[in-house]
Coordinates of C-alpha atoms in Angstrom, one line a residue:
Chain L
M1 CA -109.3 -13.6 -144.5
S2 CA -109.4 -9.8 -143.8
N3 CA -112.9 -8.4 -143.4
P4 CA -113.5 -5.3 -145.5
Y5 CA -116.5 -4.4 -143.4
Q6 CA -114.7 -4.2 -140.1
P7 CA -113.9 -0.6 -139.1
I8 CA -110.7 0.4 -137.4
P9 CA -111.2 2.3 -134.1
A10 CA -110.3 6.0 -134.4
T11 CA -110.2 8.8 -131.9
I12 CA -111.5 12.3 -132.5
L13 CA -108.5 14.5 -131.6
E14 CA -110.0 17.9 -132.3
T15 CA -112.8 19.6 -134.1
H16 CA -113.1 22.9 -135.9
D17 CA -116.4 24.6 -136.8
E18 CA -116.1 25.8 -140.4
T19 CA -119.7 27.1 -140.7
P20 CA -122.8 26.8 -138.6
N21 CA -123.4 23.3 -140.0
I22 CA -120.0 22.1 -141.3
R23 CA -117.3 20.9 -139.0
T24 CA -113.8 19.5 -139.5
F25 CA -112.9 16.5 -137.4
K26 CA -109.3 15.5 -136.9
L27 CA -109.2 11.7 -136.4
K28 CA -106.4 9.4 -135.3
P29 CA -107.0 5.8 -136.4
E30 CA -105.5 2.9 -134.5
R31 CA -103.9 1.8 -137.8
E32 CA -103.0 4.0 -140.7
I33 CA -105.6 4.1 -143.5
P34 CA -103.5 4.4 -146.6
F35 CA -105.7 6.7 -148.6
L36 CA -104.6 8.8 -151.6
A37 CA -106.4 12.0 -152.7
G38 CA -109.7 11.1 -154.3
Q39 CA -110.3 7.9 -152.3
F40 CA -112.9 7.8 -149.6
V41 CA -113.4 6.2 -146.1
E42 CA -116.6 4.8 -144.5
L43 CA -116.9 6.5 -141.1
T44 CA -118.8 4.7 -138.3
V45 CA -120.7 6.6 -135.7
P46 CA -121.3 3.8 -133.3
G47 CA -124.9 3.0 -133.0
Y48 CA -125.9 5.2 -135.8
G49 CA -124.2 3.5 -138.8
E50 CA -121.8 4.6 -141.4
A51 CA -121.5 7.3 -144.0
P52 CA -118.9 7.8 -146.8
F53 CA -116.5 10.8 -146.6
T54 CA -113.4 11.7 -148.5
P55 CA -110.5 12.8 -146.2
S56 CA -109.8 16.5 -146.6
S57 CA -106.2 16.4 -145.4
S58 CA -103.0 15.6 -147.3
H59 CA -102.2 11.9 -148.0
F60 CA -98.5 12.8 -147.3
K61 CA -99.4 12.8 -143.6
R62 CA -101.7 9.9 -142.6
D63 CA -101.1 9.2 -138.9
T64 CA -104.1 11.5 -138.5
F65 CA -106.6 12.7 -141.1
D66 CA -109.2 15.4 -141.3
M67 CA -112.8 15.0 -142.5
T68 CA -114.9 18.1 -143.1
I69 CA -118.5 17.1 -142.7
M70 CA -121.9 18.7 -143.1
K71 CA -124.6 17.9 -140.5
V72 CA -127.3 16.6 -142.7
G73 CA -128.5 13.1 -141.8
R74 CA -128.9 10.7 -138.9
A75 CA -125.2 9.6 -138.7
T76 CA -123.8 13.1 -139.1
S77 CA -126.1 14.6 -136.6
A78 CA -124.9 12.0 -134.1
L79 CA -121.3 12.7 -135.1
F80 CA -121.8 16.4 -134.2
D81 CA -122.7 15.4 -130.7
L82 CA -119.3 13.7 -130.2
K83 CA -116.4 15.5 -128.6
P84 CA -112.6 15.3 -128.8
G85 CA -111.6 12.0 -127.1
D86 CA -114.7 10.2 -128.3
R87 CA -114.3 7.1 -130.5
V88 CA -115.6 6.4 -134.0
G89 CA -114.7 3.8 -136.6
A90 CA -113.2 4.1 -140.0
R91 CA -112.7 1.6 -142.9
G92 CA -111.1 2.1 -146.3
P93 CA -109.7 3.5 -148.4
F94 CA -112.2 2.8 -151.1
G95 CA -112.5 3.9 -154.7
Q96 CA -110.0 5.3 -157.1
R97 CA -107.4 8.1 -156.5
Y98 CA -106.8 11.1 -158.7
P99 CA -104.2 10.0 -161.4
L100 CA -101.8 12.7 -160.3
E101 CA -99.1 11.4 -162.8
K102 CA -101.4 12.7 -165.6
F103 CA -101.6 16.1 -163.9
E104 CA -97.8 16.6 -164.0
G105 CA -96.5 19.6 -166.0
K106 CA -100.1 21.0 -166.4
D107 CA -102.3 23.8 -165.1
I108 CA -104.9 22.4 -162.7
Y109 CA -108.2 24.2 -162.5
I110 CA -110.1 23.3 -159.4
V111 CA -113.8 24.3 -158.9
G112 CA -115.6 23.7 -155.6
G113 CA -119.0 24.4 -154.3
G114 CA -120.1 24.5 -150.7
V115 CA -118.9 21.6 -148.6
G116 CA -117.5 20.2 -152.0
L117 CA -114.3 21.9 -151.2
A118 CA -113.6 19.3 -148.5
P119 CA -112.5 16.4 -150.7
L120 CA -110.8 19.0 -153.0
R121 CA -108.6 20.1 -150.1
A122 CA -107.0 16.6 -150.0
L123 CA -106.1 17.0 -153.7
F124 CA -105.0 20.7 -153.3
L125 CA -102.7 19.8 -150.4
A126 CA -101.2 16.8 -152.3
L127 CA -100.6 19.1 -155.3
V128 CA -99.0 21.8 -153.2
H129 CA -96.8 19.3 -151.4
E130 CA -95.1 18.6 -154.8
I131 CA -95.8 21.9 -156.4
G132 CA -92.7 21.7 -158.6
K133 CA -94.3 18.9 -160.5
Y134 CA -97.3 21.0 -161.7
Q135 CA -97.7 24.3 -163.6
R136 CA -100.1 26.5 -161.8
I137 CA -103.0 25.7 -159.5
F138 CA -106.2 27.6 -159.8
L139 CA -108.9 27.3 -157.1
R140 CA -112.4 28.7 -157.8
Y141 CA -114.8 28.3 -154.9
G142 CA -118.4 29.3 -154.4
A143 CA -120.5 29.3 -151.2
R144 CA -124.0 30.4 -150.4
T145 CA -123.0 33.3 -148.1
P146 CA -119.7 34.4 -146.6
A147 CA -120.6 32.5 -143.4
D148 CA -120.9 29.3 -145.4
I149 CA -117.3 29.4 -146.7
V150 CA -115.3 26.5 -145.4
Y151 CA -111.6 26.8 -144.5
K152 CA -111.9 30.6 -144.0
H153 CA -108.8 30.6 -141.8
L154 CA -106.8 28.6 -144.4
L155 CA -107.7 30.3 -147.7
P156 CA -105.5 33.4 -147.0
E157 CA -102.5 31.1 -146.3
W158 CA -103.1 29.1 -149.5
Q159 CA -103.3 32.3 -151.5
K160 CA -99.7 33.0 -150.5
I161 CA -98.3 29.8 -152.0
P162 CA -96.4 30.5 -155.2
K163 CA -98.2 29.3 -158.4
V164 CA -101.5 29.2 -156.6
D165 CA -104.4 31.4 -157.6
I166 CA -107.6 31.5 -155.6
D167 CA -110.9 33.3 -156.3
L168 CA -114.1 33.1 -154.4
S169 CA -117.8 34.0 -154.9
V170 CA -120.9 33.9 -152.8
D171 CA -124.5 33.6 -154.0
V172 CA -125.6 36.2 -151.4
S173 CA -123.2 38.7 -150.0
D174 CA -123.0 40.7 -146.8
E175 CA -121.7 44.3 -146.2
K176 CA -118.1 43.1 -145.7
W177 CA -117.8 40.9 -148.8
M178 CA -115.4 42.4 -151.3
K179 CA -115.3 39.6 -153.9
K180 CA -117.7 38.5 -156.6
V181 CA -121.4 37.8 -156.0
G182 CA -123.0 35.0 -157.9
V183 CA -122.9 31.3 -158.4
V184 CA -119.4 29.8 -158.9
T185 CA -119.6 29.9 -162.7
C186 CA -119.4 33.7 -162.5
L187 CA -115.7 33.1 -161.6
M188 CA -115.2 31.2 -164.8
D189 CA -115.9 33.8 -167.5
E190 CA -112.1 34.1 -168.0
I191 CA -110.2 30.9 -167.5
P192 CA -106.5 31.9 -167.2
C193 CA -105.0 28.6 -168.3
D194 CA -104.6 26.7 -171.6
E195 CA -107.9 24.8 -171.7
K196 CA -106.8 22.2 -174.2
S197 CA -103.9 21.0 -172.1
S198 CA -105.1 21.7 -168.6
I199 CA -106.8 19.5 -166.0
A200 CA -110.1 20.5 -164.4
V201 CA -111.4 19.1 -161.1
V202 CA -114.9 19.7 -159.9
C203 CA -116.8 18.9 -156.7
G204 CA -120.0 20.3 -155.4
P205 CA -123.8 19.8 -155.5
P206 CA -125.1 18.0 -158.6
I207 CA -126.7 21.2 -160.1
M208 CA -123.4 23.1 -159.7
M209 CA -121.4 20.3 -161.3
K210 CA -123.7 20.3 -164.2
F211 CA -123.2 24.0 -165.0
V212 CA -119.5 24.0 -164.2
N213 CA -118.9 21.0 -166.4
Q214 CA -120.8 22.7 -169.3
K215 CA -118.8 25.9 -168.8
L216 CA -115.5 23.9 -168.9
L217 CA -116.6 22.1 -172.1
D218 CA -117.6 25.4 -173.7
A219 CA -114.2 26.8 -172.7
G220 CA -112.5 24.0 -174.6
F221 CA -111.5 21.6 -171.8
Q222 CA -111.2 18.0 -173.1
G223 CA -113.8 15.6 -171.6
G224 CA -111.1 13.2 -170.4
D225 CA -109.4 16.0 -168.5
I226 CA -112.5 17.0 -166.5
Y227 CA -112.6 15.1 -163.2
L228 CA -116.0 15.1 -161.5
S229 CA -116.7 13.9 -158.0
M230 CA -119.8 11.7 -158.6
E231 CA -120.7 11.2 -155.0
T232 CA -123.6 8.8 -154.7
N233 CA -125.1 6.8 -151.9
M234 CA -122.1 4.6 -151.3
S235 CA -122.8 2.2 -148.5
C236 CA -120.6 -0.9 -148.6
G237 CA -117.6 0.7 -150.2
V238 CA -116.5 -2.6 -152.0
G239 CA -118.9 -2.8 -154.9
Q240 CA -121.3 -5.3 -153.3
C241 CA -124.4 -3.4 -152.1
R242 CA -124.9 -1.6 -155.4
H243 CA -126.5 1.5 -154.1
C244 CA -124.0 3.7 -155.8
R245 CA -124.8 2.4 -159.3
L246 CA -124.3 5.2 -161.9
G247 CA -124.9 3.7 -165.3
P248 CA -122.3 1.0 -165.9
Y249 CA -120.2 2.3 -162.9
L250 CA -120.3 1.4 -159.3
T251 CA -118.9 4.8 -158.0
C252 CA -117.5 3.2 -154.8
K253 CA -115.2 1.1 -156.9
D254 CA -114.9 2.9 -160.3
G255 CA -115.2 6.4 -158.8
P256 CA -116.1 8.4 -156.9
V257 CA -114.2 10.6 -159.2
L258 CA -115.0 10.0 -162.9
T259 CA -114.1 12.0 -166.0
W260 CA -116.7 13.6 -168.2
D261 CA -115.7 11.2 -171.0
Q262 CA -116.7 8.3 -168.8
I263 CA -120.2 9.6 -168.0
K264 CA -121.1 11.7 -171.0
D265 CA -123.3 9.1 -172.6
L266 CA -125.5 8.6 -169.6
E267 CA -128.9 10.1 -169.7
N268 CA -128.5 13.2 -167.4
P269 CA -125.7 12.1 -165.1
F270 CA -126.1 15.0 -162.8
V271 CA -129.8 14.2 -161.9
Chain S
M1 CA -116.6 -39.0 -160.8
T2 CA -118.5 -42.2 -160.2
Q3 CA -122.3 -41.8 -160.6
R4 CA -124.3 -43.6 -158.0
I5 CA -127.8 -44.7 -157.2
V6 CA -129.6 -43.6 -154.1
T7 CA -132.9 -45.1 -153.2
A8 CA -135.6 -43.1 -151.4
A9 CA -134.9 -45.1 -148.3
D10 CA -131.2 -44.5 -148.6
L11 CA -131.8 -40.7 -149.1
D12 CA -133.9 -40.8 -145.9
K13 CA -131.0 -42.3 -144.0
L14 CA -128.5 -39.9 -145.6
V15 CA -130.6 -36.8 -144.7
A16 CA -130.9 -38.1 -141.1
G17 CA -127.1 -38.5 -141.0
W18 CA -126.4 -35.0 -142.4
A19 CA -128.8 -33.5 -139.9
K20 CA -126.7 -34.9 -137.1
S21 CA -123.6 -33.1 -138.1
G22 CA -125.0 -29.8 -139.3
A23 CA -128.1 -28.1 -140.7
V24 CA -130.1 -29.6 -143.6
Y25 CA -132.4 -27.3 -145.7
A26 CA -134.9 -28.5 -148.3
P27 CA -138.1 -27.3 -149.9
V28 CA -141.0 -27.7 -147.4
E29 CA -144.7 -27.2 -148.2
V30 CA -146.0 -23.9 -146.7
K31 CA -149.7 -23.2 -147.7
D32 CA -149.7 -23.4 -151.4
W33 CA -146.0 -22.9 -152.0
T34 CA -142.7 -24.4 -150.9
E35 CA -139.8 -22.7 -149.3
F36 CA -136.4 -23.8 -148.0
R37 CA -136.7 -24.7 -144.3
R38 CA -134.5 -26.6 -141.9
I39 CA -135.4 -30.3 -141.8
V40 CA -134.3 -33.4 -139.9
S41 CA -136.0 -36.0 -142.0
L42 CA -136.8 -36.5 -145.7
A43 CA -140.5 -36.9 -144.9
E44 CA -140.7 -33.2 -144.2
T45 CA -139.8 -32.2 -147.7
D46 CA -141.8 -31.7 -150.8
L47 CA -139.4 -32.2 -153.7
T48 CA -142.1 -32.4 -156.4
R49 CA -142.6 -28.7 -157.1
V50 CA -140.3 -26.8 -159.4
N51 CA -139.5 -23.6 -157.7
T52 CA -139.6 -22.5 -154.1
K53 CA -141.2 -19.1 -153.3
L54 CA -137.8 -17.5 -152.6
S55 CA -134.6 -18.8 -154.2
A56 CA -131.9 -20.5 -152.2
R57 CA -129.8 -17.3 -152.0
G58 CA -131.1 -16.6 -148.5
L59 CA -129.2 -19.6 -147.1
L60 CA -125.9 -18.0 -148.2
F61 CA -126.9 -14.4 -148.0
P62 CA -129.6 -14.1 -145.3
H63 CA -132.4 -11.6 -145.5
C64 CA -131.0 -10.0 -142.3
E65 CA -127.6 -10.8 -141.0
T66 CA -125.5 -9.6 -138.0
M67 CA -122.1 -8.5 -139.1
F68 CA -120.7 -7.7 -135.6
R69 CA -121.8 -6.6 -132.2
F70 CA -120.6 -3.9 -129.9
E71 CA -121.3 -2.5 -126.5
A72 CA -122.7 1.0 -126.7
S73 CA -120.2 2.1 -123.9
R74 CA -117.2 0.7 -125.8
P75 CA -118.1 1.2 -129.5
D76 CA -114.5 0.6 -130.5
K77 CA -114.5 -3.0 -129.3
A78 CA -116.4 -4.9 -132.0
Q79 CA -117.1 -8.6 -131.6
E80 CA -117.6 -10.6 -134.8
A81 CA -120.9 -12.4 -135.1
D82 CA -121.0 -16.2 -134.5
E83 CA -119.5 -18.4 -137.2
P84 CA -122.3 -20.0 -139.3
E85 CA -123.1 -23.8 -139.1
T86 CA -122.2 -26.2 -141.8
Q87 CA -125.2 -26.9 -144.0
V88 CA -126.4 -29.2 -146.7
V89 CA -129.0 -27.7 -149.0
L90 CA -131.1 -30.4 -150.7
G91 CA -133.4 -30.0 -153.7
V92 CA -131.7 -27.0 -155.2
R93 CA -132.9 -26.5 -158.8
S94 CA -130.3 -25.9 -161.5
C95 CA -131.4 -22.3 -162.0
D96 CA -130.9 -21.6 -158.3
A97 CA -127.5 -23.3 -158.2
A98 CA -126.5 -21.2 -161.3
G99 CA -127.7 -18.2 -159.4
I100 CA -125.3 -19.1 -156.5
A101 CA -122.5 -19.5 -159.0
V102 CA -123.2 -15.9 -160.2
L103 CA -123.3 -14.7 -156.5
D104 CA -119.9 -16.4 -156.0
K105 CA -118.5 -14.2 -158.8
F106 CA -119.9 -11.0 -157.2
F107 CA -119.1 -11.8 -153.6
S108 CA -115.7 -13.5 -154.0
G109 CA -114.7 -13.4 -157.6
Q110 CA -113.4 -9.8 -158.0
G111 CA -110.8 -8.7 -155.6
E112 CA -112.1 -8.1 -152.1
T113 CA -114.0 -11.2 -150.7
D114 CA -117.2 -10.6 -148.8
T115 CA -116.4 -12.3 -145.5
Y116 CA -120.0 -12.9 -144.5
Y117 CA -121.0 -14.6 -147.8
Q118 CA -117.8 -16.6 -148.1
R119 CA -117.8 -18.1 -144.7
R120 CA -121.4 -19.5 -145.3
R121 CA -120.4 -20.6 -148.8
D122 CA -117.4 -22.5 -147.5
R123 CA -119.7 -24.4 -145.1
T124 CA -122.4 -25.2 -147.6
T125 CA -122.9 -28.3 -149.8
L126 CA -125.4 -27.9 -152.6
V127 CA -127.4 -31.0 -153.6
G128 CA -129.3 -30.3 -156.7
L129 CA -132.5 -31.9 -158.2
S130 CA -133.1 -32.1 -161.9
C131 CA -136.3 -30.6 -163.2
H132 CA -138.5 -33.0 -165.2
A133 CA -141.4 -30.7 -165.7
P134 CA -140.4 -27.1 -165.9
A135 CA -143.0 -24.5 -165.1
D136 CA -144.6 -22.3 -167.8
T137 CA -142.6 -19.3 -166.4
C138 CA -139.2 -21.2 -166.7
F139 CA -136.6 -20.0 -169.3
C140 CA -133.3 -21.3 -167.9
S141 CA -132.1 -22.6 -171.3
A142 CA -132.6 -19.1 -172.8
V143 CA -129.9 -17.7 -170.5
G144 CA -127.3 -20.5 -170.7
G145 CA -128.8 -22.9 -168.2
S146 CA -130.6 -26.2 -168.4
P147 CA -133.2 -28.0 -166.3
T148 CA -130.5 -30.6 -165.5
G149 CA -127.6 -28.1 -165.3
T150 CA -124.9 -28.8 -162.8
R151 CA -123.3 -25.4 -162.5
G152 CA -122.7 -24.4 -158.8
L153 CA -123.7 -27.8 -157.5
D154 CA -121.7 -30.3 -155.4
L155 CA -124.1 -33.2 -156.3
L156 CA -127.0 -33.5 -158.7
L157 CA -129.9 -35.9 -158.0
T158 CA -132.2 -37.0 -160.8
D159 CA -135.4 -38.8 -159.8
L160 CA -135.6 -42.0 -161.8
G161 CA -138.8 -43.0 -160.0
G162 CA -138.4 -43.9 -156.4
R163 CA -134.6 -43.9 -156.8
Y164 CA -132.2 -41.1 -157.6
L165 CA -129.2 -41.0 -159.9
A166 CA -126.5 -39.2 -158.0
E167 CA -123.9 -37.3 -160.0
P168 CA -121.0 -36.0 -157.8
L169 CA -119.5 -32.7 -159.2
T170 CA -117.1 -31.9 -156.4
D171 CA -115.2 -33.9 -153.8
K172 CA -117.7 -32.5 -151.2
G173 CA -120.6 -33.9 -153.2
A174 CA -118.8 -37.3 -153.8
A175 CA -118.3 -37.7 -150.1
L176 CA -122.0 -37.5 -149.4
V177 CA -122.8 -40.6 -151.5
K178 CA -119.6 -42.5 -151.4
D179 CA -121.1 -45.6 -149.9
M180 CA -124.0 -45.9 -152.4
P181 CA -123.9 -48.4 -155.3
E182 CA -122.7 -47.4 -158.7
A183 CA -125.3 -46.5 -161.4
S184 CA -125.8 -48.8 -164.4
A185 CA -125.7 -47.8 -168.1
S186 CA -129.5 -48.1 -168.2
D187 CA -129.8 -45.6 -165.3
L188 CA -127.6 -43.1 -167.2
A189 CA -129.7 -43.7 -170.4
K190 CA -132.9 -43.0 -168.4
K191 CA -131.5 -39.8 -167.1
A192 CA -130.5 -38.6 -170.5
E193 CA -133.9 -39.3 -171.8
L194 CA -135.5 -37.3 -168.9
A195 CA -133.1 -34.5 -169.5
D196 CA -134.0 -34.2 -173.2
R197 CA -137.7 -34.2 -172.4
A198 CA -137.3 -31.4 -169.8
E199 CA -135.2 -29.4 -172.2
A200 CA -137.8 -29.7 -174.9
A201 CA -140.5 -28.5 -172.5
I202 CA -139.0 -25.1 -172.2
T203 CA -139.9 -22.8 -175.1
E204 CA -136.9 -20.5 -175.5
R205 CA -138.3 -17.1 -175.2
I206 CA -135.5 -14.6 -175.4
D207 CA -132.1 -14.4 -177.0
T208 CA -129.7 -12.6 -174.8
R209 CA -126.7 -13.0 -177.1
K210 CA -127.3 -9.8 -179.1
L211 CA -128.7 -8.0 -176.1
K212 CA -125.5 -6.6 -174.5
G213 CA -124.5 -4.6 -177.6
L214 CA -128.0 -3.2 -178.1
L215 CA -128.2 -2.2 -174.4
D216 CA -125.0 -0.1 -174.7
T217 CA -127.1 2.6 -176.3
A218 CA -130.4 2.0 -174.4
D219 CA -129.9 4.6 -171.6
G220 CA -132.0 7.5 -173.0
N221 CA -134.5 5.5 -175.0
P222 CA -138.1 6.5 -174.5
I223 CA -139.2 2.8 -174.5
W224 CA -138.3 2.7 -170.7
E225 CA -141.2 4.9 -169.9
E226 CA -143.6 2.6 -171.8
L227 CA -142.1 -0.7 -170.4
S228 CA -142.2 0.5 -166.8
L229 CA -145.7 1.9 -166.9
P230 CA -147.3 -1.1 -165.2
C231 CA -144.5 -1.4 -162.6
V232 CA -145.3 -0.3 -159.1
N233 CA -141.7 -0.6 -157.9
C234 CA -142.7 -3.0 -155.2
G235 CA -139.4 -4.8 -155.4
A236 CA -141.0 -8.3 -155.3
C237 CA -138.9 -9.3 -158.3
T238 CA -135.7 -8.3 -156.5
F239 CA -136.5 -10.3 -153.4
V240 CA -137.3 -13.5 -155.2
C241 CA -134.4 -13.3 -157.6
P242 CA -131.6 -15.8 -157.2
T243 CA -128.9 -13.2 -158.2
C244 CA -130.1 -9.9 -156.8
H245 CA -127.9 -9.1 -153.8
C246 CA -128.4 -5.4 -152.9
F247 CA -128.2 -4.8 -149.2
D248 CA -128.2 -2.0 -146.7
I249 CA -125.9 -1.7 -143.7
T250 CA -127.3 -0.3 -140.5
D251 CA -126.6 -0.1 -136.8
E252 CA -129.2 -1.1 -134.2
T253 CA -128.8 -0.4 -130.5
R254 CA -130.9 -1.4 -127.6
K255 CA -130.3 -1.3 -123.9
G256 CA -126.6 -0.6 -124.2
K257 CA -125.9 -3.3 -126.8
G258 CA -125.5 -2.7 -130.5
A259 CA -125.1 -4.6 -133.7
R260 CA -124.2 -3.8 -137.2
I261 CA -126.6 -5.6 -139.5
R262 CA -127.1 -5.9 -143.2
V263 CA -130.5 -6.4 -144.7
W264 CA -131.6 -7.1 -148.2
D265 CA -132.4 -3.9 -150.1
T266 CA -134.1 -3.3 -153.4
C267 CA -133.2 -0.9 -156.2
Q268 CA -136.9 -0.4 -156.7
S269 CA -137.3 1.5 -153.5
C270 CA -137.4 5.3 -153.9
T271 CA -134.9 5.8 -151.1
Y272 CA -132.4 3.3 -152.4
S273 CA -130.3 5.8 -154.2
Q274 CA -131.2 8.8 -152.2
H275 CA -128.3 10.9 -150.8
A276 CA -128.3 12.2 -147.2
S277 CA -128.9 15.6 -148.7
G278 CA -132.2 14.5 -150.1
H279 CA -130.9 14.5 -153.7
N280 CA -132.2 11.5 -155.5
P281 CA -130.7 10.4 -158.8
R282 CA -133.4 7.7 -159.4
L283 CA -136.5 9.4 -158.2
A284 CA -138.4 8.5 -161.4
P285 CA -140.0 5.0 -161.2
S286 CA -139.0 4.4 -164.8
A287 CA -135.3 5.1 -163.9
R288 CA -135.5 2.4 -161.2
F289 CA -137.1 -0.1 -163.6
R290 CA -134.4 0.7 -166.1
N291 CA -131.7 0.3 -163.5
R292 CA -132.8 -3.3 -162.7
T293 CA -133.2 -4.4 -166.3
M294 CA -129.9 -2.8 -167.3
D295 CA -128.2 -4.3 -164.3
K296 CA -129.4 -7.8 -165.1
F297 CA -128.6 -7.8 -168.8
R298 CA -125.8 -5.2 -169.4
Y299 CA -123.9 -3.9 -166.3
T300 CA -123.2 -7.3 -164.8
V301 CA -122.0 -8.5 -168.2
D302 CA -119.2 -5.9 -167.8
Q303 CA -118.7 -6.8 -164.2
V304 CA -118.8 -10.6 -164.1
G305 CA -118.9 -11.6 -167.8
E306 CA -122.5 -12.9 -167.9
V307 CA -126.1 -11.8 -167.6
S308 CA -127.3 -12.1 -164.0
C309 CA -130.6 -13.8 -164.9
V310 CA -130.8 -17.5 -164.6
G311 CA -134.3 -18.0 -166.0
C312 CA -136.0 -19.2 -162.8
G313 CA -139.1 -17.2 -163.7
R314 CA -139.9 -16.2 -160.2
C315 CA -140.2 -12.5 -161.0
I316 CA -142.8 -13.3 -163.7
R317 CA -144.7 -15.5 -161.2
E318 CA -144.7 -12.9 -158.4
C319 CA -145.1 -9.6 -160.2
P320 CA -148.4 -8.0 -159.0
A321 CA -148.5 -6.0 -162.2
G322 CA -148.0 -9.0 -164.5
I323 CA -144.7 -7.8 -165.9
D324 CA -142.8 -10.6 -167.8
I325 CA -139.1 -10.1 -167.9
C326 CA -138.9 -12.0 -171.2
E327 CA -141.5 -9.8 -172.8
T328 CA -139.6 -6.7 -171.4
V329 CA -136.4 -7.9 -173.1
E330 CA -138.2 -8.7 -176.3
R331 CA -139.9 -5.3 -176.6
L332 CA -136.7 -3.6 -175.6
M333 CA -134.8 -5.3 -178.3
L334 CA -137.4 -4.5 -180.9
A335 CA -137.3 -0.8 -179.9
L336 CA -133.5 -0.7 -180.0
V337 CA -133.1 -2.5 -183.3
K338 CA -135.4 0.1 -184.9

């Protein structure tokens, strides 16, 4: 009987500081973890426990995978003390993937906030890998300040990809910032795709998701076409511990990505 | 399967025999309550009281359990915790056995099997004991059970007065009493009479049949505020419940050795749903109260096809605020029908 709670040993190959408190870890697991964009992995920091993260690298290359993590709790603080060569554990994949077959032939409008761009990167890279299958890919990303933007070194490269359109905003600018200033919804006043037949994908803090979702609905997006990363306190990953309960859903099994149609009847799903 | 008769003296010998080849757990008197404890002789037990303080769930899903151990210097080399012993649990009431049948569905009935639960379950034989005199908090028959229900059990004993009717329900149960004499027609008639009397003693207090449909639209109803007002979110109801099975996974390290453990958790705790960021989707006490009620009577119906309340009445008995789950359901239904 395979044990879903037993992590696979993984080695930290390299790290990259994205912002003062967000770092990308490249991990090499002893056995491949067959994740698809949208699914998550429970990462073990030995002695400090586990935390759920969605890989931020493409599922078309899985011998190693990236995780972009914000230093915020006990396990992540301990993780930030680890160096390349150190060992961690990983188990998964858990949850549901993005139904990419439903995205084919459509415009895809991705909205990220803060470290919420991390799981969206896995989706973005998967889409770009088979760019011929999709119409255009729009990425709208907001961070607090220019220093808080993740993947600063990658964004200019992504912008060069044909059919990809990227725009950024920061809540608070500095003297060098040339783009928009404001919360991410300020990038959404004009949505350059056909809302009725496009896919929207959102990940960010709950308050950001709430307002972005409303903006998308107001613009005419269909509730079943808005994919929201409903990250909750997922502990076991296999629908047993029940911490991640969101109305009738256990987000670790039914999510973490749910459509607006799935959650619209819940009382205040973004609280 | 052949029903048999086990005298008190025979049961004493059987228990001594089971205790030689594995663990035997049974209700034992502790102050003014009973709880499942390890025994070696029938004399240690108190089989007269209806419900133990905690349900039998802890024998399959312990309060605190080591999942695996590791050396802090070699965190990648995990060593699985020791295999559990075989165990016979004697004196399980029908509601508790039904609770275990519900846990079976959660832990091993839907795709991925919970290794730690299943390996205990595989090594466990459940010997039930019919209820003759249900407590005033009992409502098993309102949620599909019965004081002499056999669901989840391997063997059901019914006290016929100094001797027990033994009904095997599985091969495992039959093997326990295979050398005992067969029961007579009058023994079976006596049991039927006792069963009817016990059934009649329970006044059915809730009707869960219409509940699921009503609860589908209950989420934003203001009644939750009112219903949850007396609740102090202490979580006692979740700890005594036979089907509650929330847990938390954590690592503990000491002097270079570490273990990953899992511990019972409660959805009534304010940190239960809290994210690492501090964001808390169920900060309001009423939201936590609603979560438990909805989980019992609606969400698990979607998940495992039945309500996850077996009517043992422990939450009613233990609630420091006097909340009665039957009354909660009744008032909820009244509010939702309006």
